[in-house]
Amino acid sequence: MQSAVDLARSGQAAGRSRRQPMSWIALAAIIVSLLSLLPLAFIIWIAVQTGWDSVSALVFRPRVGELLINTVLLVALTVPIAIVLSMALAWLTERSDLPGARLWAWLSVAPLAIPAFVHSYAWITLVPGLHGLWAGVLVSVLAYFPFLYLPIAASLRRLDPALEDAAAALGLGPWRVFARVVLPQLRLAICGGALLVGLHLLAEYGLYVFIRFDTFTTAIVDQFQSTFNGPAANMLAGVLVTCCFVLLALEVLVRGEERYARVGSGAARHRQRSRLGRATLPCLALPAITTLLAIGVPFVTIGRWLVAGGADVWRFDEIGLALGQTLFLALAGALLATIAAMPMAWISIRAPGPLQRLLEGCNYIVGSLPGVVIALALVTITVRIAMPLYQTLFTILVAYALMFLPRALISLRASIAQAPIELERAAASLGRPPLKALWSTTIRLSAPGAAAGMALVALGIMNELTATQMLAPNGTRTLAMAFWSYSGEIDYASAAPYAFIMVAMSLPLTWLLYVQSKRMAGR
């Protein structure tokens, strides 16, 4: 009888222990979610304070129309071209007997290691007259198509070949099998990758400054740097945020609600690769030309400028300072973003429900906002309300945490899902306080996922330019800022070492992304 009473008491204590961390973690998740909405709420507040007459005068003017046309044309041309290119490369590397398919698959991911503004720097120094819309489309496709290639290739690896065999047995030719069986199953991958590319196009700054193509982001930064015109810049930011929400809505509309899973495990075999035959050499030309344009041009250009500059461009005191500050900001921002994402990741797995979905949506909304919008909001807030925080380490780290919170959240959520909740309950039943029970079980088991999330955030911070320029404390000079400073002075030789170091630091993580995508497909 006594043992039953003790068991009941221990069960009640464990229940109280489970409720207590849940309340604290949920409160922390709510606070982080509200902070993540701060830039969006601030833009709305500025619009209300400015008044409709001023807002309409700032928004409905010819300059905004020109920027809107440029942005719409850029997205409307770049995204379809990137989809077609990525699908062709994915099919060749995953479904055909293309010679060196594994090498070409890795080379199709490698452009992610090169920052977009380095792509533009390479092309504009190779072809000085490269300007305008089509120049922007060319460089954007080469810089961002891997965001589409990765999910499409991963989806092709996981498809059940029995469905295609059944369609072929019913008399459908190869092209009709692809159109009616394969392509519909790739819809999620295409929509997700296209959304990611579109959001990057809206947020990119350095790429389009090099080729002198005006977008909303370039106009916002120019407005901020030239006149510090808060209302005008904020209204442009509001239009840019509206474009982001339009892209999100289009993705949801195109994605639909069709079922993409099947009951049962499907075929436990890989589809036999299609033979290219006489088409082998022409098909080899596509990945070869893509690699030459997306990787060869940047590396050759950087190497050419390094050789032209000689040993004089390696100013190790400046490079060492920039490298140290970049690594410090990357590590500190990644740590803060991971800590901020932990409560949301925990409740998304341990306590799913309407509140969790609402809070998680808030975190993803801030991830869709361009960095310049977040930076502009924080600049205006600190100048108007908390002047001592303007251009401080605290402000820029908060901006990094808000910008890259979804990267940390996704990795943490996946790792926490693999940590059994029974371990937390067992630790609580043994008398450990709630936070210690959580630390000794779930947090430790999710450490690899947290490390992966931190690496993704750190990569984004190392290559980030606009928010760093607007928020960095006086005296800050990261690798991206140093590169931008020298390239802005047309001193391309002095900028080359910084471009080389950024690429060298990004390549290992890009390789890890490629390996992880293969593991997810069981390869």
Short mmCIF file of C-alpha atoms in Angstrom, two decimals:
data_model
loop_
_atom_site.label_atom_id
_atom_site.label_comp_id
_atom_site.label_asym_id
_atom_site.label_seq_id
_atom_site.Cartn_x
_atom_site.Cartn_y
_atom_site.Cartn_z
CA MET A 1 0.00 0.00 0.00
CA GLN A 2 2.83 2.36 0.92
CA SER A 3 4.58 1.66 -2.35
CA ALA A 4 1.42 2.58 -4.24
CA VAL A 5 1.19 5.89 -2.38
CA ASP A 6 4.84 6.62 -3.09
CA LEU A 7 4.31 5.79 -6.75
CA ALA A 8 1.29 8.10 -6.92
CA ARG A 9 3.25 10.91 -5.27
CA SER A 10 6.19 10.42 -7.62
CA GLY A 11 3.80 10.44 -10.59
CA GLN A 12 2.23 13.69 -9.36
CA ALA A 13 5.67 15.19 -8.86
CA ALA A 14 6.71 14.12 -12.34
CA GLY A 15 3.51 15.64 -13.72
CA ARG A 16 4.21 18.93 -11.93
CA SER A 17 7.78 18.79 -13.21
CA ARG A 18 6.56 18.33 -16.75
CA ARG A 19 4.09 21.19 -16.46
CA GLN A 20 6.60 23.57 -14.92
CA PRO A 21 9.22 23.47 -17.70
CA MET A 22 6.41 23.55 -20.23
CA SER A 23 5.12 26.84 -18.79
CA TRP A 24 8.57 28.44 -18.72
CA ILE A 25 9.53 27.18 -22.16
CA ALA A 26 6.20 28.26 -23.65
CA LEU A 27 6.66 31.73 -22.14
CA ALA A 28 10.15 31.95 -23.64
CA ALA A 29 8.82 30.82 -27.04
CA ILE A 30 6.10 33.49 -26.91
CA ILE A 31 8.64 36.21 -26.08
CA VAL A 32 10.95 35.17 -28.94
CA SER A 33 8.02 35.01 -31.37
CA LEU A 34 6.83 38.49 -30.39
CA LEU A 35 10.36 39.85 -30.81
CA SER A 36 10.59 38.22 -34.23
CA LEU A 37 7.49 40.17 -35.33
CA LEU A 38 9.00 43.45 -34.18
CA PRO A 39 10.33 44.54 -37.63
CA LEU A 40 7.01 43.83 -39.33
CA ALA A 41 5.02 45.53 -36.57
CA PHE A 42 7.33 48.52 -36.68
CA ILE A 43 6.85 49.03 -40.43
CA ILE A 44 3.08 48.95 -39.92
CA TRP A 45 3.37 51.41 -37.02
CA ILE A 46 5.51 53.78 -39.11
CA ALA A 47 2.90 53.66 -41.89
CA VAL A 48 0.15 54.52 -39.41
CA GLN A 49 2.19 57.35 -37.88
CA THR A 50 3.13 58.74 -41.29
CA GLY A 51 -0.49 59.05 -42.37
CA TRP A 52 -2.28 57.95 -45.51
CA ASP A 53 -1.51 61.09 -47.49
CA SER A 54 2.24 60.79 -46.92
CA VAL A 55 2.18 57.02 -47.43
CA SER A 56 0.34 57.31 -50.74
CA ALA A 57 2.73 60.04 -51.88
CA LEU A 58 5.76 57.89 -51.02
CA VAL A 59 4.39 54.60 -52.41
CA PHE A 60 2.37 55.64 -55.46
CA ARG A 61 5.12 57.40 -57.40
CA PRO A 62 6.96 56.58 -60.63
CA ARG A 63 10.16 55.50 -58.88
CA VAL A 64 8.35 52.81 -56.89
CA GLY A 65 6.67 51.63 -60.08
CA GLU A 66 10.04 51.28 -61.80
CA LEU A 67 11.42 49.30 -58.86
CA LEU A 68 8.34 47.08 -58.79
CA ILE A 69 8.62 46.35 -62.53
CA ASN A 70 12.33 45.55 -62.17
CA THR A 71 11.71 43.24 -59.22
CA VAL A 72 8.76 41.43 -60.82
CA LEU A 73 10.64 40.90 -64.09
CA LEU A 74 13.70 39.66 -62.20
CA VAL A 75 11.72 37.06 -60.24
CA ALA A 76 9.50 36.10 -63.20
CA LEU A 77 12.51 35.40 -65.43
CA THR A 78 15.02 33.99 -62.94
CA VAL A 79 12.84 31.46 -61.12
CA PRO A 80 11.53 29.55 -64.20
CA ILE A 81 15.01 29.40 -65.75
CA ALA A 82 16.46 28.14 -62.48
CA ILE A 83 13.70 25.51 -62.24
CA VAL A 84 14.36 24.16 -65.73
CA LEU A 85 18.14 24.15 -65.23
CA SER A 86 17.89 22.45 -61.83
CA MET A 87 15.48 19.79 -63.06
CA ALA A 88 17.70 18.98 -66.04
CA LEU A 89 20.81 18.71 -63.86
CA ALA A 90 18.98 16.66 -61.22
CA TRP A 91 17.67 14.19 -63.79
CA LEU A 92 21.10 13.82 -65.42
CA THR A 93 22.92 13.26 -62.12
CA GLU A 94 20.28 11.06 -60.46
CA ARG A 95 18.48 9.21 -63.26
CA SER A 96 20.94 8.83 -66.16
CA ASP A 97 24.24 7.04 -66.71
CA LEU A 98 26.02 10.38 -67.11
CA PRO A 99 29.79 9.83 -66.72
CA GLY A 100 31.01 11.24 -63.39
CA ALA A 101 27.47 11.77 -62.09
CA ARG A 102 28.59 12.04 -58.45
CA LEU A 103 31.17 14.68 -59.29
CA TRP A 104 28.66 16.70 -61.30
CA ALA A 105 26.15 16.40 -58.45
CA TRP A 106 28.64 17.92 -56.01
CA LEU A 107 29.60 20.63 -58.50
CA SER A 108 25.91 21.50 -58.87
CA VAL A 109 25.79 22.28 -55.13
CA ALA A 110 29.19 24.00 -54.86
CA PRO A 111 28.00 27.46 -56.09
CA LEU A 112 26.32 27.86 -52.69
CA ALA A 113 29.80 28.33 -51.21
CA ILE A 114 30.29 31.51 -53.26
CA PRO A 115 28.43 34.59 -51.93
CA ALA A 116 26.11 36.14 -54.51
CA PHE A 117 28.00 39.43 -54.51
CA VAL A 118 31.24 37.51 -55.23
CA HIS A 119 29.53 35.94 -58.25
CA SER A 120 28.64 39.43 -59.45
CA TYR A 121 32.15 40.74 -58.71
CA ALA A 122 33.64 37.94 -60.79
CA TRP A 123 31.38 38.54 -63.76
CA ILE A 124 31.63 42.33 -63.77
CA THR A 125 35.44 42.19 -63.71
CA LEU A 126 35.40 39.64 -66.54
CA VAL A 127 32.75 41.45 -68.61
CA PRO A 128 32.78 45.13 -67.53
CA GLY A 129 29.79 45.99 -69.72
CA LEU A 130 27.50 43.43 -68.04
CA HIS A 131 24.61 45.51 -66.71
CA GLY A 132 20.83 45.55 -66.58
CA LEU A 133 18.01 43.04 -66.24
CA TRP A 134 19.45 40.15 -68.24
CA ALA A 135 22.79 40.49 -66.46
CA GLY A 136 20.89 40.21 -63.19
CA VAL A 137 19.02 37.15 -64.43
CA LEU A 138 22.24 35.43 -65.57
CA VAL A 139 24.16 35.97 -62.35
CA SER A 140 21.12 35.24 -60.16
CA VAL A 141 20.48 31.89 -61.85
CA LEU A 142 24.13 30.87 -61.47
CA ALA A 143 24.23 31.94 -57.81
CA TYR A 144 20.90 30.54 -56.62
CA PHE A 145 19.97 27.49 -58.74
CA PRO A 146 21.46 25.07 -56.14
CA PHE A 147 18.59 26.00 -53.80
CA LEU A 148 16.33 24.28 -56.34
CA TYR A 149 18.73 21.53 -57.37
CA LEU A 150 19.14 20.16 -53.82
CA PRO A 151 15.43 19.46 -53.06
CA ILE A 152 14.65 18.27 -56.59
CA ALA A 153 17.58 15.84 -56.63
CA ALA A 154 16.67 14.58 -53.15
CA SER A 155 13.06 14.00 -54.24
CA LEU A 156 14.15 12.12 -57.36
CA ARG A 157 16.23 9.77 -55.20
CA ARG A 158 13.23 8.90 -53.01
CA LEU A 159 10.60 8.33 -55.72
CA ASP A 160 9.12 4.85 -56.01
CA PRO A 161 10.12 3.47 -59.45
CA ALA A 162 7.10 1.13 -59.45
CA LEU A 163 4.80 4.05 -60.24
CA GLU A 164 6.78 4.92 -63.35
CA ASP A 165 6.99 1.28 -64.38
CA ALA A 166 3.21 0.96 -64.09
CA ALA A 167 2.68 4.08 -66.23
CA ALA A 168 5.11 2.76 -68.87
CA ALA A 169 3.33 -0.60 -68.85
CA LEU A 170 0.08 1.24 -69.69
CA GLY A 171 1.68 2.54 -72.87
CA LEU A 172 2.92 5.97 -71.85
CA GLY A 173 6.15 7.15 -73.43
CA PRO A 174 9.11 8.49 -71.40
CA TRP A 175 8.11 12.15 -71.71
CA ARG A 176 4.48 11.44 -70.73
CA VAL A 177 5.63 9.31 -67.80
CA PHE A 178 7.78 12.19 -66.59
CA ALA A 179 4.98 14.74 -67.06
CA ARG A 180 2.18 12.67 -65.50
CA VAL A 181 4.01 10.67 -62.82
CA VAL A 182 7.36 12.21 -61.90
CA LEU A 183 6.67 15.93 -62.22
CA PRO A 184 3.60 15.98 -59.93
CA GLN A 185 5.65 14.27 -57.21
CA LEU A 186 8.30 16.98 -57.50
CA ARG A 187 5.82 19.79 -56.89
CA LEU A 188 6.70 20.25 -53.21
CA ALA A 189 10.43 20.35 -53.92
CA ILE A 190 10.00 22.78 -56.80
CA CYS A 191 7.67 25.08 -54.85
CA GLY A 192 9.93 25.12 -51.79
CA GLY A 193 13.08 25.76 -53.79
CA ALA A 194 11.41 28.39 -55.96
CA LEU A 195 10.16 30.22 -52.86
CA LEU A 196 13.66 30.20 -51.38
CA VAL A 197 15.16 31.55 -54.61
CA GLY A 198 12.46 34.22 -54.88
CA LEU A 199 13.02 35.44 -51.33
CA HIS A 200 16.77 35.62 -51.93
CA LEU A 201 16.17 37.66 -55.08
CA LEU A 202 14.07 40.14 -53.12
CA ALA A 203 16.65 40.42 -50.34
CA GLU A 204 19.87 40.55 -52.40
CA TYR A 205 21.81 43.81 -52.47
CA GLY A 206 25.45 43.43 -53.47
CA LEU A 207 24.84 41.35 -56.58
CA TYR A 208 22.63 44.00 -58.18
CA VAL A 209 24.75 46.98 -57.15
CA PHE A 210 27.70 45.56 -59.08
CA ILE A 211 25.67 45.19 -62.28
CA ARG A 212 23.82 48.47 -61.71
CA PHE A 213 20.33 46.99 -61.63
CA ASP A 214 17.91 48.73 -59.26
CA THR A 215 15.65 46.69 -56.98
CA PHE A 216 13.75 47.55 -53.81
CA THR A 217 16.64 46.40 -51.64
CA THR A 218 19.23 48.53 -53.43
CA ALA A 219 16.90 51.53 -53.31
CA ILE A 220 16.27 51.10 -49.56
CA VAL A 221 19.98 50.92 -48.75
CA ASP A 222 20.74 53.89 -51.01
CA GLN A 223 17.96 55.91 -49.40
CA PHE A 224 19.27 55.06 -45.95
CA GLN A 225 22.92 55.78 -46.71
CA SER A 226 22.37 58.98 -48.69
CA THR A 227 19.68 60.89 -46.75
CA PHE A 228 18.70 58.67 -43.80
CA ASN A 229 15.11 59.33 -44.87
CA GLY A 230 13.21 57.11 -42.44
CA PRO A 231 9.65 57.35 -43.83
CA ALA A 232 10.71 56.93 -47.49
CA ALA A 233 12.95 53.95 -46.72
CA ASN A 234 10.30 52.37 -44.48
CA MET A 235 7.61 52.70 -47.13
CA LEU A 236 9.89 51.03 -49.67
CA ALA A 237 10.48 48.32 -47.08
CA GLY A 238 6.72 47.96 -46.69
CA VAL A 239 6.31 47.36 -50.43
CA LEU A 240 9.17 44.85 -50.31
CA VAL A 241 7.53 42.99 -47.42
CA THR A 242 4.29 42.91 -49.43
CA CYS A 243 6.19 41.29 -52.32
CA CYS A 244 7.51 38.67 -49.89
CA PHE A 245 4.00 37.85 -48.68
CA VAL A 246 2.77 37.61 -52.28
CA LEU A 247 5.50 35.03 -52.95
CA LEU A 248 4.50 33.09 -49.84
CA ALA A 249 0.84 33.10 -50.91
CA LEU A 250 1.72 31.98 -54.45
CA GLU A 251 3.79 29.11 -53.07
CA VAL A 252 0.87 27.93 -50.93
CA LEU A 253 -1.52 28.24 -53.87
CA VAL A 254 0.68 26.33 -56.33
CA ARG A 255 1.67 23.70 -53.79
CA GLY A 256 -1.94 22.69 -53.21
CA GLU A 257 -3.14 20.06 -50.74
CA GLU A 258 -2.56 16.88 -52.72
CA ARG A 259 -1.29 13.78 -50.98
CA TYR A 260 2.35 12.96 -51.75
CA ALA A 261 2.78 9.89 -49.57
CA ARG A 262 1.70 6.29 -50.09
CA VAL A 263 0.70 3.55 -47.68
CA GLY A 264 3.47 0.98 -47.40
CA SER A 265 7.18 1.21 -47.91
CA GLY A 266 7.14 1.13 -51.69
CA ALA A 267 9.81 -0.59 -53.72
CA ALA A 268 13.04 -1.39 -51.91
CA ARG A 269 15.10 -0.83 -55.02
CA HIS A 270 16.66 2.05 -56.88
CA ARG A 271 15.48 2.87 -60.33
CA GLN A 272 17.79 1.70 -63.10
CA ARG A 273 19.54 4.66 -64.67
CA SER A 274 18.49 5.62 -68.18
CA ARG A 275 21.07 5.13 -70.89
CA LEU A 276 22.03 8.28 -72.74
CA GLY A 277 23.74 6.55 -75.65
CA ARG A 278 24.62 8.97 -78.41
CA ALA A 279 23.28 11.85 -76.34
CA THR A 280 26.02 11.41 -73.72
CA LEU A 281 28.33 14.13 -75.06
CA PRO A 282 25.56 16.72 -75.57
CA CYS A 283 24.20 15.95 -72.11
CA LEU A 284 27.68 16.32 -70.61
CA ALA A 285 27.78 19.83 -72.03
CA LEU A 286 25.01 21.07 -69.69
CA PRO A 287 26.72 20.35 -66.32
CA ALA A 288 30.11 21.25 -67.79
CA ILE A 289 28.96 24.66 -69.03
CA THR A 290 27.00 25.31 -65.82
CA THR A 291 30.06 24.47 -63.71
CA LEU A 292 32.28 26.64 -65.87
CA LEU A 293 29.95 29.64 -65.53
CA ALA A 294 28.94 29.20 -61.87
CA ILE A 295 32.26 28.03 -60.40
CA GLY A 296 34.95 28.47 -63.03
CA VAL A 297 34.36 32.18 -63.62
CA PRO A 298 34.51 33.15 -59.90
CA PHE A 299 37.58 31.01 -59.20
CA VAL A 300 39.43 32.11 -62.32
CA THR A 301 38.61 35.75 -61.64
CA ILE A 302 39.68 35.57 -58.00
CA GLY A 303 42.86 33.73 -58.98
CA ARG A 304 43.64 36.24 -61.71
CA TRP A 305 43.31 39.16 -59.32
CA LEU A 306 45.38 37.39 -56.66
CA VAL A 307 48.16 36.83 -59.18
CA ALA A 308 47.91 40.41 -60.47
CA GLY A 309 48.05 41.83 -56.95
CA GLY A 310 50.90 39.63 -55.83
CA ALA A 311 51.99 39.52 -52.21
CA ASP A 312 51.05 43.16 -51.63
CA VAL A 313 47.30 42.43 -51.51
CA TRP A 314 47.77 40.01 -48.62
CA ARG A 315 47.67 42.61 -45.85
CA PHE A 316 47.69 40.08 -43.06
CA ASP A 317 47.08 42.60 -40.30
CA GLU A 318 43.85 43.81 -41.96
CA ILE A 319 42.85 40.32 -43.07
CA GLY A 320 43.50 38.89 -39.61
CA LEU A 321 41.38 41.61 -37.98
CA ALA A 322 38.53 41.10 -40.48
CA LEU A 323 38.71 37.33 -40.09
CA GLY A 324 38.67 37.57 -36.30
CA GLN A 325 35.70 39.93 -36.22
CA THR A 326 33.82 37.80 -38.76
CA LEU A 327 34.35 34.63 -36.76
CA PHE A 328 33.37 36.35 -33.50
CA LEU A 329 30.15 37.77 -34.94
CA ALA A 330 29.35 34.47 -36.68
CA LEU A 331 29.84 32.39 -33.53
CA ALA A 332 28.09 34.84 -31.20
CA GLY A 333 25.15 35.33 -33.58
CA ALA A 334 24.85 31.59 -34.20
CA LEU A 335 24.87 30.87 -30.46
CA LEU A 336 22.22 33.51 -29.77
CA ALA A 337 20.01 32.30 -32.63
CA THR A 338 20.28 28.69 -31.44
CA ILE A 339 19.42 29.61 -27.84
CA ALA A 340 16.46 31.71 -29.06
CA ALA A 341 15.21 28.84 -31.24
CA MET A 342 15.42 26.20 -28.50
CA PRO A 343 12.07 26.97 -26.74
CA MET A 344 10.13 27.08 -30.01
CA ALA A 345 11.74 23.86 -31.25
CA TRP A 346 10.94 22.15 -27.94
CA ILE A 347 7.24 22.98 -27.86
CA SER A 348 6.84 22.23 -31.60
CA ILE A 349 7.75 18.61 -30.82
CA ARG A 350 6.64 18.18 -27.20
CA ALA A 351 3.44 20.27 -27.23
CA PRO A 352 2.04 20.61 -30.76
CA GLY A 353 -1.20 22.50 -31.10
CA PRO A 354 -2.81 25.74 -32.35
CA LEU A 355 -0.59 27.96 -30.17
CA GLN A 356 2.53 26.15 -31.34
CA ARG A 357 1.56 26.54 -35.01
CA LEU A 358 0.87 30.25 -34.51
CA LEU A 359 4.19 30.87 -32.75
CA GLU A 360 6.14 28.83 -35.27
CA GLY A 361 4.54 30.77 -38.12
CA CYS A 362 5.74 34.02 -36.53
CA ASN A 363 9.31 32.72 -36.57
CA TYR A 364 9.09 31.73 -40.24
CA ILE A 365 7.59 35.10 -41.21
CA VAL A 366 10.68 36.94 -39.96
CA GLY A 367 12.81 34.49 -41.94
CA SER A 368 11.07 35.63 -45.12
CA LEU A 369 11.87 39.30 -44.48
CA PRO A 370 14.96 40.70 -46.22
CA GLY A 371 17.84 41.57 -43.94
CA VAL A 372 17.66 45.22 -44.98
CA VAL A 373 14.09 45.43 -43.63
CA ILE A 374 15.08 43.99 -40.26
CA ALA A 375 18.13 46.25 -40.09
CA LEU A 376 16.14 49.34 -41.04
CA ALA A 377 13.55 48.60 -38.36
CA LEU A 378 16.21 48.13 -35.68
CA VAL A 379 18.04 51.29 -36.78
CA THR A 380 14.88 53.37 -36.50
CA ILE A 381 13.86 51.81 -33.18
CA THR A 382 17.26 52.37 -31.58
CA VAL A 383 17.53 55.95 -32.90
CA ARG A 384 14.04 56.93 -31.72
CA ILE A 385 13.63 54.91 -28.54
CA ALA A 386 16.96 53.43 -27.36
CA MET A 387 19.73 55.63 -28.73
CA PRO A 388 22.47 54.03 -26.55
CA LEU A 389 21.85 50.74 -28.39
CA TYR A 390 22.38 52.24 -31.86
CA GLN A 391 25.29 50.57 -33.68
CA THR A 392 26.19 48.34 -30.76
CA LEU A 393 27.18 44.70 -30.59
CA PHE A 394 23.87 43.87 -28.89
CA THR A 395 21.78 45.30 -31.75
CA ILE A 396 23.64 43.55 -34.54
CA LEU A 397 23.53 40.20 -32.72
CA VAL A 398 19.77 40.60 -32.24
CA ALA A 399 19.45 41.31 -35.97
CA TYR A 400 21.42 38.16 -36.81
CA ALA A 401 19.28 36.09 -34.45
CA LEU A 402 16.06 37.37 -36.04
CA MET A 403 17.32 36.94 -39.61
CA PHE A 404 18.60 33.39 -39.24
CA LEU A 405 16.25 32.05 -36.58
CA PRO A 406 14.49 29.64 -39.01
CA ARG A 407 17.81 27.97 -39.90
CA ALA A 408 18.47 27.13 -36.26
CA LEU A 409 14.82 26.20 -35.63
CA ILE A 410 14.64 23.65 -38.42
CA SER A 411 17.79 21.83 -37.31
CA LEU A 412 16.82 21.85 -33.63
CA ARG A 413 13.31 20.63 -34.31
CA ALA A 414 14.60 17.62 -36.25
CA SER A 415 17.09 16.68 -33.52
CA ILE A 416 14.63 17.11 -30.62
CA ALA A 417 12.15 14.87 -32.44
CA GLN A 418 14.71 12.05 -32.17
CA ALA A 419 15.11 12.47 -28.37
CA PRO A 420 12.50 10.31 -26.54
CA ILE A 421 10.34 12.27 -24.10
CA GLU A 422 10.45 9.27 -21.74
CA LEU A 423 14.02 10.21 -20.86
CA GLU A 424 12.88 13.61 -19.58
CA ARG A 425 10.15 11.96 -17.53
CA ALA A 426 12.55 9.42 -16.11
CA ALA A 427 14.99 12.15 -15.07
CA ALA A 428 12.16 14.12 -13.44
CA SER A 429 10.88 11.05 -11.61
CA LEU A 430 14.38 10.55 -10.17
CA GLY A 431 14.15 13.92 -8.47
CA ARG A 432 15.98 16.19 -10.87
CA PRO A 433 14.63 19.75 -11.21
CA PRO A 434 12.85 20.43 -14.50
CA LEU A 435 15.64 22.42 -16.13
CA LYS A 436 18.32 19.92 -15.07
CA ALA A 437 16.20 17.04 -16.37
CA LEU A 438 15.79 18.86 -19.68
CA TRP A 439 19.51 19.66 -19.85
CA SER A 440 20.70 16.15 -19.04
CA THR A 441 18.45 14.44 -21.60
CA THR A 442 16.90 16.32 -24.51
CA ILE A 443 19.38 19.16 -24.80
CA ARG A 444 22.38 16.84 -24.76
CA LEU A 445 20.83 14.46 -27.29
CA SER A 446 19.95 17.36 -29.58
CA ALA A 447 23.49 18.77 -29.46
CA PRO A 448 24.42 17.50 -32.98
CA GLY A 449 21.35 19.15 -34.47
CA ALA A 450 22.12 22.34 -32.57
CA ALA A 451 25.67 22.28 -33.93
CA ALA A 452 24.36 21.84 -37.48
CA GLY A 453 21.95 24.74 -36.99
CA MET A 454 24.73 26.90 -35.59
CA ALA A 455 26.90 26.09 -38.61
CA LEU A 456 24.12 27.12 -41.02
CA VAL A 457 23.54 30.37 -39.12
CA ALA A 458 27.27 31.08 -38.96
CA LEU A 459 27.55 30.60 -42.73
CA GLY A 460 24.75 33.10 -43.30
CA ILE A 461 26.35 35.64 -40.95
CA MET A 462 29.78 35.31 -42.57
CA ASN A 463 28.33 36.21 -45.97
CA GLU A 464 25.83 38.83 -44.72
CA LEU A 465 26.40 42.39 -45.97
CA THR A 466 23.49 44.83 -45.80
CA ALA A 467 22.46 44.41 -42.14
CA THR A 468 26.11 44.40 -41.07
CA GLN A 469 26.76 47.67 -42.91
CA MET A 470 23.75 49.35 -41.31
CA LEU A 471 24.08 48.03 -37.76
CA ALA A 472 27.74 47.20 -37.12
CA PRO A 473 29.51 49.22 -34.38
CA ASN A 474 32.08 51.77 -35.47
CA GLY A 475 35.37 50.09 -36.28
CA THR A 476 33.77 46.80 -37.35
CA ARG A 477 35.22 45.39 -40.55
CA THR A 478 34.13 41.89 -41.46
CA LEU A 479 35.36 39.95 -44.47
CA ALA A 480 32.24 40.93 -46.44
CA MET A 481 32.59 44.60 -45.45
CA ALA A 482 36.29 44.67 -46.36
CA PHE A 483 35.57 43.01 -49.69
CA TRP A 484 32.80 45.50 -50.38
CA SER A 485 34.97 48.46 -49.43
CA TYR A 486 37.81 47.52 -51.79
CA SER A 487 35.54 46.49 -54.65
CA GLY A 488 33.63 49.77 -54.28
CA GLU A 489 36.92 51.56 -54.85
CA ILE A 490 37.46 49.45 -58.00
CA ASP A 491 40.47 47.89 -56.24
CA TYR A 492 39.55 44.37 -57.31
CA ALA A 493 42.99 42.95 -56.54
CA SER A 494 42.79 44.00 -52.88
CA ALA A 495 39.26 42.58 -52.65
CA ALA A 496 40.31 39.17 -54.01
CA PRO A 497 41.86 37.77 -50.75
CA TYR A 498 38.64 38.44 -48.84
CA ALA A 499 36.56 36.75 -51.54
CA PHE A 500 38.93 33.77 -51.50
CA ILE A 501 38.73 33.41 -47.70
CA MET A 502 34.91 33.62 -47.69
CA VAL A 503 34.68 30.91 -50.34
CA ALA A 504 37.26 28.71 -48.58
CA MET A 505 35.34 28.95 -45.30
CA SER A 506 32.01 28.14 -46.97
CA LEU A 507 33.08 25.12 -49.05
CA PRO A 508 33.21 22.57 -46.15
CA LEU A 509 29.68 23.41 -45.04
CA THR A 510 28.42 23.14 -48.61
CA TRP A 511 29.94 19.67 -48.80
CA LEU A 512 28.15 18.74 -45.56
CA LEU A 513 24.84 19.92 -47.04
CA TYR A 514 25.42 17.71 -50.08
CA VAL A 515 26.32 14.69 -47.94
CA GLN A 516 23.30 15.25 -45.68
CA SER A 517 20.96 15.38 -48.67
CA LYS A 518 22.33 12.00 -49.80
CA ARG A 519 21.88 10.50 -46.34
CA MET A 520 18.26 11.64 -46.17
CA ALA A 521 17.60 9.56 -49.28
CA GLY A 522 19.37 6.54 -47.81
CA ARG A 523 22.38 6.80 -50.12
#
